[in-house]
mmCIF file of C-alpha atoms and ligand atoms in Angstrom:
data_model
loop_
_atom_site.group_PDB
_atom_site.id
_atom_site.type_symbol
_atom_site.label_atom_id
_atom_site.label_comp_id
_atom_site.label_asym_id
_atom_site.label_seq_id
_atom_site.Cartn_x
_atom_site.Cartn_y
_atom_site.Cartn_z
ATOM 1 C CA UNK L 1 0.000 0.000 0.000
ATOM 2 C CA UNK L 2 3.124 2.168 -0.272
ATOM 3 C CA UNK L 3 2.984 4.228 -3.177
ATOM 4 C CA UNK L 4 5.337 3.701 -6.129
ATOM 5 C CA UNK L 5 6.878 6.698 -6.291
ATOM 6 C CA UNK L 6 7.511 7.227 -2.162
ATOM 7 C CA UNK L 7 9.259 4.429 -2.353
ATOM 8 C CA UNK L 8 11.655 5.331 -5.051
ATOM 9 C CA UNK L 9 12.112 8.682 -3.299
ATOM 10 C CA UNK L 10 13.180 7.022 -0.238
ATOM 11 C CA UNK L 11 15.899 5.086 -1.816
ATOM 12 C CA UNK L 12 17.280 8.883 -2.987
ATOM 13 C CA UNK L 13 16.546 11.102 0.162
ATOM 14 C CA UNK L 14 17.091 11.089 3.801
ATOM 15 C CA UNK L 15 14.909 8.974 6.369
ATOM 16 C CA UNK L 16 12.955 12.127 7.683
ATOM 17 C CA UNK L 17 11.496 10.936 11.292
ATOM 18 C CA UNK L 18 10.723 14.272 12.634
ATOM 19 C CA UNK L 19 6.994 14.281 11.941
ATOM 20 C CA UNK L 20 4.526 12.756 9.458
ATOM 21 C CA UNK L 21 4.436 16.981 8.434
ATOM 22 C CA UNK L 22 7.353 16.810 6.114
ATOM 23 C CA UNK L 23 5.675 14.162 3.706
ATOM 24 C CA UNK L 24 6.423 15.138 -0.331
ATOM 25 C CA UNK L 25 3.469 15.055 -2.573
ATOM 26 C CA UNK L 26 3.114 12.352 -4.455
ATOM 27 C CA UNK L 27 3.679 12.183 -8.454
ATOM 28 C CA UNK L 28 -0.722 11.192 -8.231
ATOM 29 C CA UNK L 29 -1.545 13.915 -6.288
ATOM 30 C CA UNK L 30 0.845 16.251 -7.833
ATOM 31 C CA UNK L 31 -1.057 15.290 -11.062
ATOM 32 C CA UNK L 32 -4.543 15.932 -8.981
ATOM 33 C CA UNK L 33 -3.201 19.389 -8.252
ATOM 34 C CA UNK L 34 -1.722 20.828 -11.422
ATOM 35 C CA UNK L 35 -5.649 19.680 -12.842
ATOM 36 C CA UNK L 36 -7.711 21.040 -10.777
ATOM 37 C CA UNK L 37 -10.640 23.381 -11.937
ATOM 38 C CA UNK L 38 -10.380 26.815 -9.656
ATOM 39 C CA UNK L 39 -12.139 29.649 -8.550
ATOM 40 C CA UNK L 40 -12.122 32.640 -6.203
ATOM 41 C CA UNK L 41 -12.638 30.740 -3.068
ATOM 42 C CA UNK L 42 -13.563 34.077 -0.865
ATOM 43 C CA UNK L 43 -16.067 34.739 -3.049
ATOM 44 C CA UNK L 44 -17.327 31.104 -2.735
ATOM 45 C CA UNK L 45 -16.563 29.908 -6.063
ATOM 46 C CA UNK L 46 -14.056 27.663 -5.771
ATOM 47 C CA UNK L 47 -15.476 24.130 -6.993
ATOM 48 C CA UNK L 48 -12.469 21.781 -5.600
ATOM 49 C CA UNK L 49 -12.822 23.753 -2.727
ATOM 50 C CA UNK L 50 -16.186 23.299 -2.025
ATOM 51 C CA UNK L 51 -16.383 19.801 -3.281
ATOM 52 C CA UNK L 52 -13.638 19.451 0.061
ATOM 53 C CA UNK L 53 -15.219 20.866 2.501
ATOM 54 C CA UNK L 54 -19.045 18.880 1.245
ATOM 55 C CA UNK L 55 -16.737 15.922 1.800
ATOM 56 C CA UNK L 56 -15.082 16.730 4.822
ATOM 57 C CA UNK L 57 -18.577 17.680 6.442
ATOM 58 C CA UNK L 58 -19.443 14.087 5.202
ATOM 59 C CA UNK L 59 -17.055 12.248 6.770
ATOM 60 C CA UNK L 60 -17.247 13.616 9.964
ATOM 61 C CA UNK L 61 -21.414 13.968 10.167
ATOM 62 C CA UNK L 62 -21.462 17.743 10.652
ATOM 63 C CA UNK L 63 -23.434 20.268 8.381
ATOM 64 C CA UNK L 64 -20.851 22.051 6.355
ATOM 65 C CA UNK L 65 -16.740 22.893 6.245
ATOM 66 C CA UNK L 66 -14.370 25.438 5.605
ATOM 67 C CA UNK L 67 -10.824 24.631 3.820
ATOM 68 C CA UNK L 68 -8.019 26.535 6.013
ATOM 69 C CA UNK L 69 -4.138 27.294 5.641
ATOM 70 C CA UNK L 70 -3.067 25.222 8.444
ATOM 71 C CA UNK L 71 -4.221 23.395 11.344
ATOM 72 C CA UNK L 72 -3.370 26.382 13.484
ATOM 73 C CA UNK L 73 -5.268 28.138 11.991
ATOM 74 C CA UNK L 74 -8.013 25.634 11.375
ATOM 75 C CA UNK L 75 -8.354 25.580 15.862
ATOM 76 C CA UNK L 76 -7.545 29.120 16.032
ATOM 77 C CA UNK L 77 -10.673 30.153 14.048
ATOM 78 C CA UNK L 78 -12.618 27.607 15.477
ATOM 79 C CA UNK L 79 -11.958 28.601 18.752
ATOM 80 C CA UNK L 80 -12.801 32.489 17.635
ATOM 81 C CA UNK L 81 -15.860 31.640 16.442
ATOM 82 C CA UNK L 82 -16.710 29.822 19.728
ATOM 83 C CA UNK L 83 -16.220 32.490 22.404
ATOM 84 C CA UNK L 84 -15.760 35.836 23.068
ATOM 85 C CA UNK L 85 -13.385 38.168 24.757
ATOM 86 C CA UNK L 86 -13.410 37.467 28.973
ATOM 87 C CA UNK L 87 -14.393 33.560 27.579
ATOM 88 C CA UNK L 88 -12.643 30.935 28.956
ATOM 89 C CA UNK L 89 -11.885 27.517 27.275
ATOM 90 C CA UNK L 90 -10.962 24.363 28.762
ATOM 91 C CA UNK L 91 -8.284 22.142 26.887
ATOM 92 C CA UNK L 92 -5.669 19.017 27.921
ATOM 93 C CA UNK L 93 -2.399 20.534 29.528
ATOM 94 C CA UNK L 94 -0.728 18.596 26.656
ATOM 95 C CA UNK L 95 -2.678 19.421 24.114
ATOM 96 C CA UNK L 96 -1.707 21.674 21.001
ATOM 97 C CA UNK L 97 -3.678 24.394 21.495
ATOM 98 C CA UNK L 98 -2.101 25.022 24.840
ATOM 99 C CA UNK L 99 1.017 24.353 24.199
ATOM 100 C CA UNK L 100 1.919 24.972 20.631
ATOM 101 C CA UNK L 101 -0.142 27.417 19.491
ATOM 102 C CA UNK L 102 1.121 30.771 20.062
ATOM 103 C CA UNK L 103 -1.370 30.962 22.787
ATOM 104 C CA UNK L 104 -2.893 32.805 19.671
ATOM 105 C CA UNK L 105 -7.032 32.295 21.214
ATOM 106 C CA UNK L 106 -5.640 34.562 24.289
ATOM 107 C CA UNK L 107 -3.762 37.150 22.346
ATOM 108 C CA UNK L 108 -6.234 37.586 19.833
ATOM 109 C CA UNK L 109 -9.489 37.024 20.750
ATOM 110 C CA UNK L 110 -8.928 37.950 24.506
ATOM 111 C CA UNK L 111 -10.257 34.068 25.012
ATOM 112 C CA UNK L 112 -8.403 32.436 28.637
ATOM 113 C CA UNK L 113 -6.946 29.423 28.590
ATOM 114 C CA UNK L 114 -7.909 27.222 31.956
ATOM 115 C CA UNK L 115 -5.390 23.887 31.374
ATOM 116 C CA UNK L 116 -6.848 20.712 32.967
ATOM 117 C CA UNK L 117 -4.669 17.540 33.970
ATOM 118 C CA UNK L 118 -3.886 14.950 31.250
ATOM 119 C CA UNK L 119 -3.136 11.458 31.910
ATOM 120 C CA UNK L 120 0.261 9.543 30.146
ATOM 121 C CA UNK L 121 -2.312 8.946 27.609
ATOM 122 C CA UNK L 122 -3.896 12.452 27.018
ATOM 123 C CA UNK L 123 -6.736 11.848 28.473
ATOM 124 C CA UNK L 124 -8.952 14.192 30.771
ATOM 125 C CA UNK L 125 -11.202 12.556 33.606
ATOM 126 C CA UNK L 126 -14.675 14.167 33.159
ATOM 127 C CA UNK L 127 -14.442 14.871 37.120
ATOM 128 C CA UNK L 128 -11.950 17.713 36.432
ATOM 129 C CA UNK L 129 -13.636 19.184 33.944
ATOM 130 C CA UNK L 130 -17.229 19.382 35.560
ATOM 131 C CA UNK L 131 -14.822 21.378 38.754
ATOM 132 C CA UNK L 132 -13.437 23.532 36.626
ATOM 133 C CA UNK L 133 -16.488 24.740 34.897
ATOM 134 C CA UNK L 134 -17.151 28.165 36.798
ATOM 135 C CA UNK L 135 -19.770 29.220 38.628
ATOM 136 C CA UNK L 136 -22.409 32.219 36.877
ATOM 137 C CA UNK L 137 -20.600 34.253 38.932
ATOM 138 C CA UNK L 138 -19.618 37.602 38.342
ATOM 139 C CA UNK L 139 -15.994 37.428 39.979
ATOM 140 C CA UNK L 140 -15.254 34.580 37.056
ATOM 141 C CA UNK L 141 -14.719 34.290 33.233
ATOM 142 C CA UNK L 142 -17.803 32.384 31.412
ATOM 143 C CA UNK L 143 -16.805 29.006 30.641
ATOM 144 C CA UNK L 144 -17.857 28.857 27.174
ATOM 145 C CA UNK L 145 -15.970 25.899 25.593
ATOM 146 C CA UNK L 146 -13.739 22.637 25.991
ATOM 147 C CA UNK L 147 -11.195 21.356 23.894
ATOM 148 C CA UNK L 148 -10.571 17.787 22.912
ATOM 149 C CA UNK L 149 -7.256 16.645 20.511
ATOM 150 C CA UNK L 150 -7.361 13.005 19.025
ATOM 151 C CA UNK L 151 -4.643 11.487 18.349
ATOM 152 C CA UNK L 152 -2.760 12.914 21.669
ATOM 153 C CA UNK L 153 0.385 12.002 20.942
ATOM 154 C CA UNK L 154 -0.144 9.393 19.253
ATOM 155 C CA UNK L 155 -2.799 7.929 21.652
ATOM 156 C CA UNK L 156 -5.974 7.065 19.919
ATOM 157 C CA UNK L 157 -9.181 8.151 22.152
ATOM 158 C CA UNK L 158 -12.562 6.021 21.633
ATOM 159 C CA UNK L 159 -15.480 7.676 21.269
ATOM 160 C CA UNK L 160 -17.095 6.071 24.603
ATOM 161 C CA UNK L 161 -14.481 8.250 25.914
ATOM 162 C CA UNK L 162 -14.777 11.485 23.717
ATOM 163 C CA UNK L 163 -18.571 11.253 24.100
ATOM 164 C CA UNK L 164 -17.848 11.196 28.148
ATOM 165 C CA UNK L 165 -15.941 14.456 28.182
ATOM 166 C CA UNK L 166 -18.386 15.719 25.871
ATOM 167 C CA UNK L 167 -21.132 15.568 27.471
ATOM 168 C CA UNK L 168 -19.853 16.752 30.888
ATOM 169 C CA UNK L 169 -19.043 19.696 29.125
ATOM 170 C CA UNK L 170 -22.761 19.770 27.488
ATOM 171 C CA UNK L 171 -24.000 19.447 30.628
ATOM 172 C CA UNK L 172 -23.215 23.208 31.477
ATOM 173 C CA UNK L 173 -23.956 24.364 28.192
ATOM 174 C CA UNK L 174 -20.182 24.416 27.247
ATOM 175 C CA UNK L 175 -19.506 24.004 23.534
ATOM 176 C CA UNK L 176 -16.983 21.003 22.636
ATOM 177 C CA UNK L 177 -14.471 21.436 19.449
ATOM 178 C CA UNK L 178 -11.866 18.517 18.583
ATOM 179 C CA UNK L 179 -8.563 19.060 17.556
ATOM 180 C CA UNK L 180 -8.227 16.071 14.789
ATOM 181 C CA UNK L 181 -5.347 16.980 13.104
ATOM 182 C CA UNK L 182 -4.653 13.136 13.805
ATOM 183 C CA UNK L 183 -8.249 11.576 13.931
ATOM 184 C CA UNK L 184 -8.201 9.445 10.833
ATOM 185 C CA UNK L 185 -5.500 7.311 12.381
ATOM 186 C CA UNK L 186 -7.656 6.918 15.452
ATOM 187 C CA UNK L 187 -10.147 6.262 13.286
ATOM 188 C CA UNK L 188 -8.341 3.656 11.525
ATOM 189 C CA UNK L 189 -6.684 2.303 14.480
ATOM 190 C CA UNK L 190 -10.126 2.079 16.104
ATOM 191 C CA UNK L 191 -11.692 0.338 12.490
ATOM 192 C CA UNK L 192 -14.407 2.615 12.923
ATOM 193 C CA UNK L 193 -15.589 5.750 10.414
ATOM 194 C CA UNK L 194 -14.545 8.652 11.821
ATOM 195 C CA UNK L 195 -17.929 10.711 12.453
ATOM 196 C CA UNK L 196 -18.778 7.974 14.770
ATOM 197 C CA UNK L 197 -16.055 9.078 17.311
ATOM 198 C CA UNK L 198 -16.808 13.070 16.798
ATOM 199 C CA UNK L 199 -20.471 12.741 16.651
ATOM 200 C CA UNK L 200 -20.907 14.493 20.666
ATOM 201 C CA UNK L 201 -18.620 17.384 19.494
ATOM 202 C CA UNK L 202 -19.680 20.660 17.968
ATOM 203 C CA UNK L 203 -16.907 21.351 15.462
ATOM 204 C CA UNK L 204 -13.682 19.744 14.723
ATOM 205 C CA UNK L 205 -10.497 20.147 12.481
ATOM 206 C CA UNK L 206 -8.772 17.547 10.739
ATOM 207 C CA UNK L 207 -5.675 18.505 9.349
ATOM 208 C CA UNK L 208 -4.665 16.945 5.506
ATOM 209 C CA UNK L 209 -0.925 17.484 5.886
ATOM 210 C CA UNK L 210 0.177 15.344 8.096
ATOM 211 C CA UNK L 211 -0.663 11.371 7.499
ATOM 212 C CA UNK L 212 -2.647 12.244 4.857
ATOM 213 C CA UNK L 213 0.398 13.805 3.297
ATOM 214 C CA UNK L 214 -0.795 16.973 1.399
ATOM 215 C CA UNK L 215 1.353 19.945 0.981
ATOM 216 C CA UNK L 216 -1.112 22.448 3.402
ATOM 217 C CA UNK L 217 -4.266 22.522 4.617
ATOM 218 C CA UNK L 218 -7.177 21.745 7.217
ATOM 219 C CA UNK L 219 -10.757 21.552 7.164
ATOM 220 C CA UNK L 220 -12.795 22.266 9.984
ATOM 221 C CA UNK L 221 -16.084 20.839 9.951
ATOM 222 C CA UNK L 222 -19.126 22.007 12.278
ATOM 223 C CA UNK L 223 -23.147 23.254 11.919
ATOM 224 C CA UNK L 224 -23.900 25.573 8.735
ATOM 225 C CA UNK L 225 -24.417 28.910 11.151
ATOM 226 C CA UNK L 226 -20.965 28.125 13.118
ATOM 227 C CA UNK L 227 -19.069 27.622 9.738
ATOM 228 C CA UNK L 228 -20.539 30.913 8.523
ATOM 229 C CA UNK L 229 -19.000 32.681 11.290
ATOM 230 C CA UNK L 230 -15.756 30.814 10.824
ATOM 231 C CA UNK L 231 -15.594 32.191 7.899
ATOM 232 C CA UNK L 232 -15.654 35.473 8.938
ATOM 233 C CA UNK L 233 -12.925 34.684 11.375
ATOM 234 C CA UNK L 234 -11.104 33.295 8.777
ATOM 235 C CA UNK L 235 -10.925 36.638 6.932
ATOM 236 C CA UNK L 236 -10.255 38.406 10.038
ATOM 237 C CA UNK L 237 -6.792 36.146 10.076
ATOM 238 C CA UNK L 238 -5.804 36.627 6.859
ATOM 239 C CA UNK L 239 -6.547 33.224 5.829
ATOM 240 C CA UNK L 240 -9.339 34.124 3.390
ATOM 241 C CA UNK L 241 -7.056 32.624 -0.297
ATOM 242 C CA UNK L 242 -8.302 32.520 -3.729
ATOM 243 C CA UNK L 243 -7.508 30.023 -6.488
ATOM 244 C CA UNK L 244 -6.715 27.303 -3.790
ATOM 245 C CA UNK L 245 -8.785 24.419 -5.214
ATOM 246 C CA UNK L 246 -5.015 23.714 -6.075
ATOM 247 C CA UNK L 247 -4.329 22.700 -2.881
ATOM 248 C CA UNK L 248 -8.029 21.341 -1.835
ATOM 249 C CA UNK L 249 -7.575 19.077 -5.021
ATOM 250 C CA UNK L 250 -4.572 17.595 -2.655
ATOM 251 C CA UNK L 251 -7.024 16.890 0.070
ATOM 252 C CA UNK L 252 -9.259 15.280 -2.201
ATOM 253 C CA UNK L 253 -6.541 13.032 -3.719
ATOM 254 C CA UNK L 254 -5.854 12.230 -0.058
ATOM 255 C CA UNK L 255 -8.974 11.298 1.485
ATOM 256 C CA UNK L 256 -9.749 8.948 -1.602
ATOM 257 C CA UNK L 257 -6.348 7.856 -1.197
ATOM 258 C CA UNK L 258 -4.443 8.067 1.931
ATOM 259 C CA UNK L 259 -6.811 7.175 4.507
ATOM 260 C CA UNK L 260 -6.845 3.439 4.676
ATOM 261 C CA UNK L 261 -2.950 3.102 4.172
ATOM 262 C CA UNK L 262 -2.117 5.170 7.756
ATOM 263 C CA UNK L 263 -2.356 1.366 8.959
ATOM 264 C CA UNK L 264 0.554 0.744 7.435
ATOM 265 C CA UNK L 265 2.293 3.684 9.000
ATOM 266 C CA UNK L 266 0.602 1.930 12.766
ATOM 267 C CA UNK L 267 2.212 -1.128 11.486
ATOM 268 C CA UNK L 268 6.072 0.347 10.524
ATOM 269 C CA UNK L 269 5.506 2.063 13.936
ATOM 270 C CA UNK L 270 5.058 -1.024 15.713
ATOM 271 C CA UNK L 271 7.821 -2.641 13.610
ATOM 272 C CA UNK L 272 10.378 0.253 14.628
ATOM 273 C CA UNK L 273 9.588 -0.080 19.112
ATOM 274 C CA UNK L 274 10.206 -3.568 18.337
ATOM 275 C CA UNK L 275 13.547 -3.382 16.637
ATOM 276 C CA UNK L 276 14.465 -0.874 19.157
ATOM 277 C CA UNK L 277 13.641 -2.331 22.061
ATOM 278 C CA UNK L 278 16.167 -4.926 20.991
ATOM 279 C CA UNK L 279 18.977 -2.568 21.725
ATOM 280 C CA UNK L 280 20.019 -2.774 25.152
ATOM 281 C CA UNK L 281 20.123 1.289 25.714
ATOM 282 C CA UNK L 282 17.046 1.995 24.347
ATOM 283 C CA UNK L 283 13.683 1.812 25.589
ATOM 284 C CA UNK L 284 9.993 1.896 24.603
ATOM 285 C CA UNK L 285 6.900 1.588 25.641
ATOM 286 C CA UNK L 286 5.639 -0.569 22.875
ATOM 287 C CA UNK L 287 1.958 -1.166 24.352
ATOM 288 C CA UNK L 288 1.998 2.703 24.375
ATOM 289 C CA UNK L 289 2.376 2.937 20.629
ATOM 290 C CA UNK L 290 -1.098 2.695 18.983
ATOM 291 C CA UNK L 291 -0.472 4.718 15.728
ATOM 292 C CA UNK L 292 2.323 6.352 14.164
ATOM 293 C CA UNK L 293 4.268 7.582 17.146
ATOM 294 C CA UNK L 294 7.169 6.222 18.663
ATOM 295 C CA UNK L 295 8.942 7.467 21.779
ATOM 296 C CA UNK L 296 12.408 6.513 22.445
ATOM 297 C CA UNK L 297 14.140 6.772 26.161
ATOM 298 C CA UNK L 298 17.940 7.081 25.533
ATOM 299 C CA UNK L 299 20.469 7.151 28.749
ATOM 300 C CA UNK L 300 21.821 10.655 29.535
ATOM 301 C CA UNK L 301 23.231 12.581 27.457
ATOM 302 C CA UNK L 302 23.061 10.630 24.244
ATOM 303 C CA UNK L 303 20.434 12.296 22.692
ATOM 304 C CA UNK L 304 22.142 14.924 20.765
ATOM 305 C CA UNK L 305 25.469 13.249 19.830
ATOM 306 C CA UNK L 306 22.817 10.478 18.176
ATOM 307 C CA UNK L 307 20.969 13.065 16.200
ATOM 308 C CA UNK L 308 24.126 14.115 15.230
ATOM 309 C CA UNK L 309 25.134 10.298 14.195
ATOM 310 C CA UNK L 310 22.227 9.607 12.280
ATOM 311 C CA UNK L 311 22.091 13.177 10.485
ATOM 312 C CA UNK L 312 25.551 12.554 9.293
ATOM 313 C CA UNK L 313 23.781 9.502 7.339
ATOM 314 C CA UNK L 314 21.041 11.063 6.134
ATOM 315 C CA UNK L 315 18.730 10.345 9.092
ATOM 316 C CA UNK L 316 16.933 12.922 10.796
ATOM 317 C CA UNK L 317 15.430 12.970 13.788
ATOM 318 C CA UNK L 318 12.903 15.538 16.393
ATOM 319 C CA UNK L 319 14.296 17.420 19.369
ATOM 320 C CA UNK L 320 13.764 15.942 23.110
ATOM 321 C CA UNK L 321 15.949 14.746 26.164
ATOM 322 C CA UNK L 322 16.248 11.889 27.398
ATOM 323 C CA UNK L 323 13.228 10.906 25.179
ATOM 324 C CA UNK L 324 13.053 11.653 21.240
ATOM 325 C CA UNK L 325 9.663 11.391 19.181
ATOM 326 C CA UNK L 326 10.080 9.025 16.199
ATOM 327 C CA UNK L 327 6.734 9.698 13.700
ATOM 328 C CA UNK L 328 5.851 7.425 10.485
ATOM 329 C CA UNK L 329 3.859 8.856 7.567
ATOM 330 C CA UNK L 330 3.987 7.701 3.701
ATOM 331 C CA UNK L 331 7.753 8.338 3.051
ATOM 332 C CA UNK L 332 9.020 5.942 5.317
ATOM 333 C CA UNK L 333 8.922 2.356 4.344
ATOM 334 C CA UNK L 334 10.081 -0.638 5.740
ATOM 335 C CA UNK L 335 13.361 -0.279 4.894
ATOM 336 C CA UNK L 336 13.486 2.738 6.411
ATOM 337 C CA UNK L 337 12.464 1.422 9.604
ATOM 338 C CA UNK L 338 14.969 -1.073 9.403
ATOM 339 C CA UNK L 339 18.023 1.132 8.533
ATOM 340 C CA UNK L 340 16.987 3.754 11.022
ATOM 341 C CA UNK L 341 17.410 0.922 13.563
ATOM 342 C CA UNK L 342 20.497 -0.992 12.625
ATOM 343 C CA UNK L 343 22.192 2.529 12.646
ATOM 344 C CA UNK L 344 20.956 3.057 15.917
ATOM 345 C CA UNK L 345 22.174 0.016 17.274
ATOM 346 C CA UNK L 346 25.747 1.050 15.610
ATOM 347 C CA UNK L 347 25.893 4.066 17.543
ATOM 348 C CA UNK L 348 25.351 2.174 20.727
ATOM 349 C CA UNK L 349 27.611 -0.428 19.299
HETATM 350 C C1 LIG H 1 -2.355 17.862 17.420
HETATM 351 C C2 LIG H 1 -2.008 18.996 16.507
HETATM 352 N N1 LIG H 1 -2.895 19.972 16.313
HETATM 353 C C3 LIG H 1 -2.655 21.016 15.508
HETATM 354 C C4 LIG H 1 -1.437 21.116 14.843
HETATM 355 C C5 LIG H 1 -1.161 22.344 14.013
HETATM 356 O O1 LIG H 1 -1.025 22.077 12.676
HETATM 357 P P1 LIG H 1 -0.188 23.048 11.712
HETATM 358 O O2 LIG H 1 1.241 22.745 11.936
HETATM 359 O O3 LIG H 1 -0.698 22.691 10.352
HETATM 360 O O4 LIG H 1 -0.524 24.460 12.075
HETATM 361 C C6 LIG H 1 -0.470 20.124 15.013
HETATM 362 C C7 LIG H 1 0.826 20.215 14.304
HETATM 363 O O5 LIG H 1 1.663 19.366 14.353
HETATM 364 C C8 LIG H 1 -0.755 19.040 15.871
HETATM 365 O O6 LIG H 1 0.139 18.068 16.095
#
């Protein structure tokens, strides 16, 4: 299920483990790209775009979508169009939008961030949620929304469990948006379609350029009068584009084409703990893999002269100390898994 043309690019480049972001296009959806019809998309008349977001909205069971740059931008207008200034939202103290995201709902949309505990797994308990919901109390900001991520990490959440948080949140009338940059390998990991597992949550946005290996590009999905104003906020970010049914033809190509195969990237993940859990200095957690993330434990101090190792032979590798993220995505093949671990066992000799 490895395309063609990946794999011949593999045998050229470097083994690229830093994230499942830094996929090429293939020569297929390159093709699906360069013939794409277009259109001004802020004036609506983009057809590839709108034939993206009709299918997004499809596959995750919510009313309409709206094609974005990134998936920054994707939560950031999401989260906009959920609350106002003095707002607080609720999100994972792991999660993306905390941590990684400029804090960019607090500087501009005056929206505070209220972090709740996460688990080794990323998950919440719906206990600390329903505490931290605030009272209708002048002295406090109005708890307007909660914030979900799936994958977290790499750690695929059910919807038994998504459906829990949700509807403590519900409960008190908070709103619920997903962060699914990664939810098609839970979804796949779980064998289940993926609107099954967001169905309690108001809006969510699943990112195309990461396992599903476009070259930009998000959609978040939610009811038709939400999407309208995330459209505005959109604008208001800049991110309103024009002829981009160039890139939305990518998105098409890869959710005809690039969902089912993130198995494969579960399985090469698998493959990789395995092999490296066979070196004595190395450990991982292997029952804690469950998609395409890998996390490595190496003994003091060896992190950085082993990035340094394996970049010198065309292997690169994230940041992190003692532990270091290892992602698979659709240019990493078998082989690569296999080289990427016999040169790791060289450098511990
Ligand atoms: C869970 C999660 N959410 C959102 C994003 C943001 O996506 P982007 O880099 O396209 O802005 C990322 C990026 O890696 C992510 O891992």
């Amino acid at each position: 299920m490895v395309c063609q043309d990946t794999i011949q690019r593999n045998e050229l480049a470097h083994i690229d483990m830093r994230s499942d972001t830094v996929t090429q296009p293939t020569r297929a959806m390159r093709d699906a790209m360069a013939n794409a019809e277009v259109g001004d998309d802020v004036y609506g008349d983009d057809p590839t775009v709108n034939a993206l977001q009709e299918r997004a909205a499809q596959l995750l069971g919510k009313e309409a979508g709206l094609f974005v740059a990134s998936g920054t931008q994707s939560n950031l207008v999401a989260l906009l169009s959920h609350c106002q200034r003095g707002d607080e939202l609720l999100v994972g103290d792991c999660f993306h939008i905390h941590r990684y995201e400029a804090g960019g709902v607090s500087v501009l949309g005056g929206v505070m961030m209220g972090a709740l505990a996460t688990d080794h797994r990323g998950a919440m308990r719906t206990s600390d949620i329903t505490a931290a919901i605030k009272p209708d109390d002048l002295h406090c900001p109005i708890s307007r929304l909660l914030c979900l991520e799936n994958t977290v990490y790499g750690h695929v959440h059910d919807a038994e469990h998504i459906n829990a948080l949700a509807t403590a949140a519900k409960a008190r009338e908070l709103f619920v948006h997903l962060d699914g940059a990664r939810l098609m390998n839970a979804a796949v990991k779980l064998g289940v379609p993926a609107r099954l597992i967001v169905n309690a949550v108001d809006s969510v946005s699943l990112c195309l350029s990461k396992g599903l290996g476009t070259p930009a590009g998000s959609v978040l999905v939610g009811s038709e009068a939400f999407i309208e104003r995330a459209r505005r906020m959109r604008k208001l970010v800049g991110g309103g584009m024009r002829q981009v049914g160039i890139l939305a033809a990518a998105g098409l190509y890869a959710l005809d084409h690039h969902i089912e195969r993130l198995a494969v990237d579960h399985t090469n993940a698998l493959r990789l703990a395995d092999q490296l859990n066979r070196i004595d200095k190395v450990e991982v957690k292997e029952d804690l893999v469950e998609t395409n993330m890998v996390f490595m434990k190496l003994p003091d101090g060896s992190a950085k002269p082993l990035r340094k190792y394996l970049a010198e032979r065309g292997i690169l590798l994230g940041g992190g100390e003692p532990t270091i993220r290892l992602v698979t995505h659709l240019d990493i093949d078998v082989d690569a898994v296999d080289k990427l671990a016999i040169e790791i066992r060289n450098f511990f000799g």
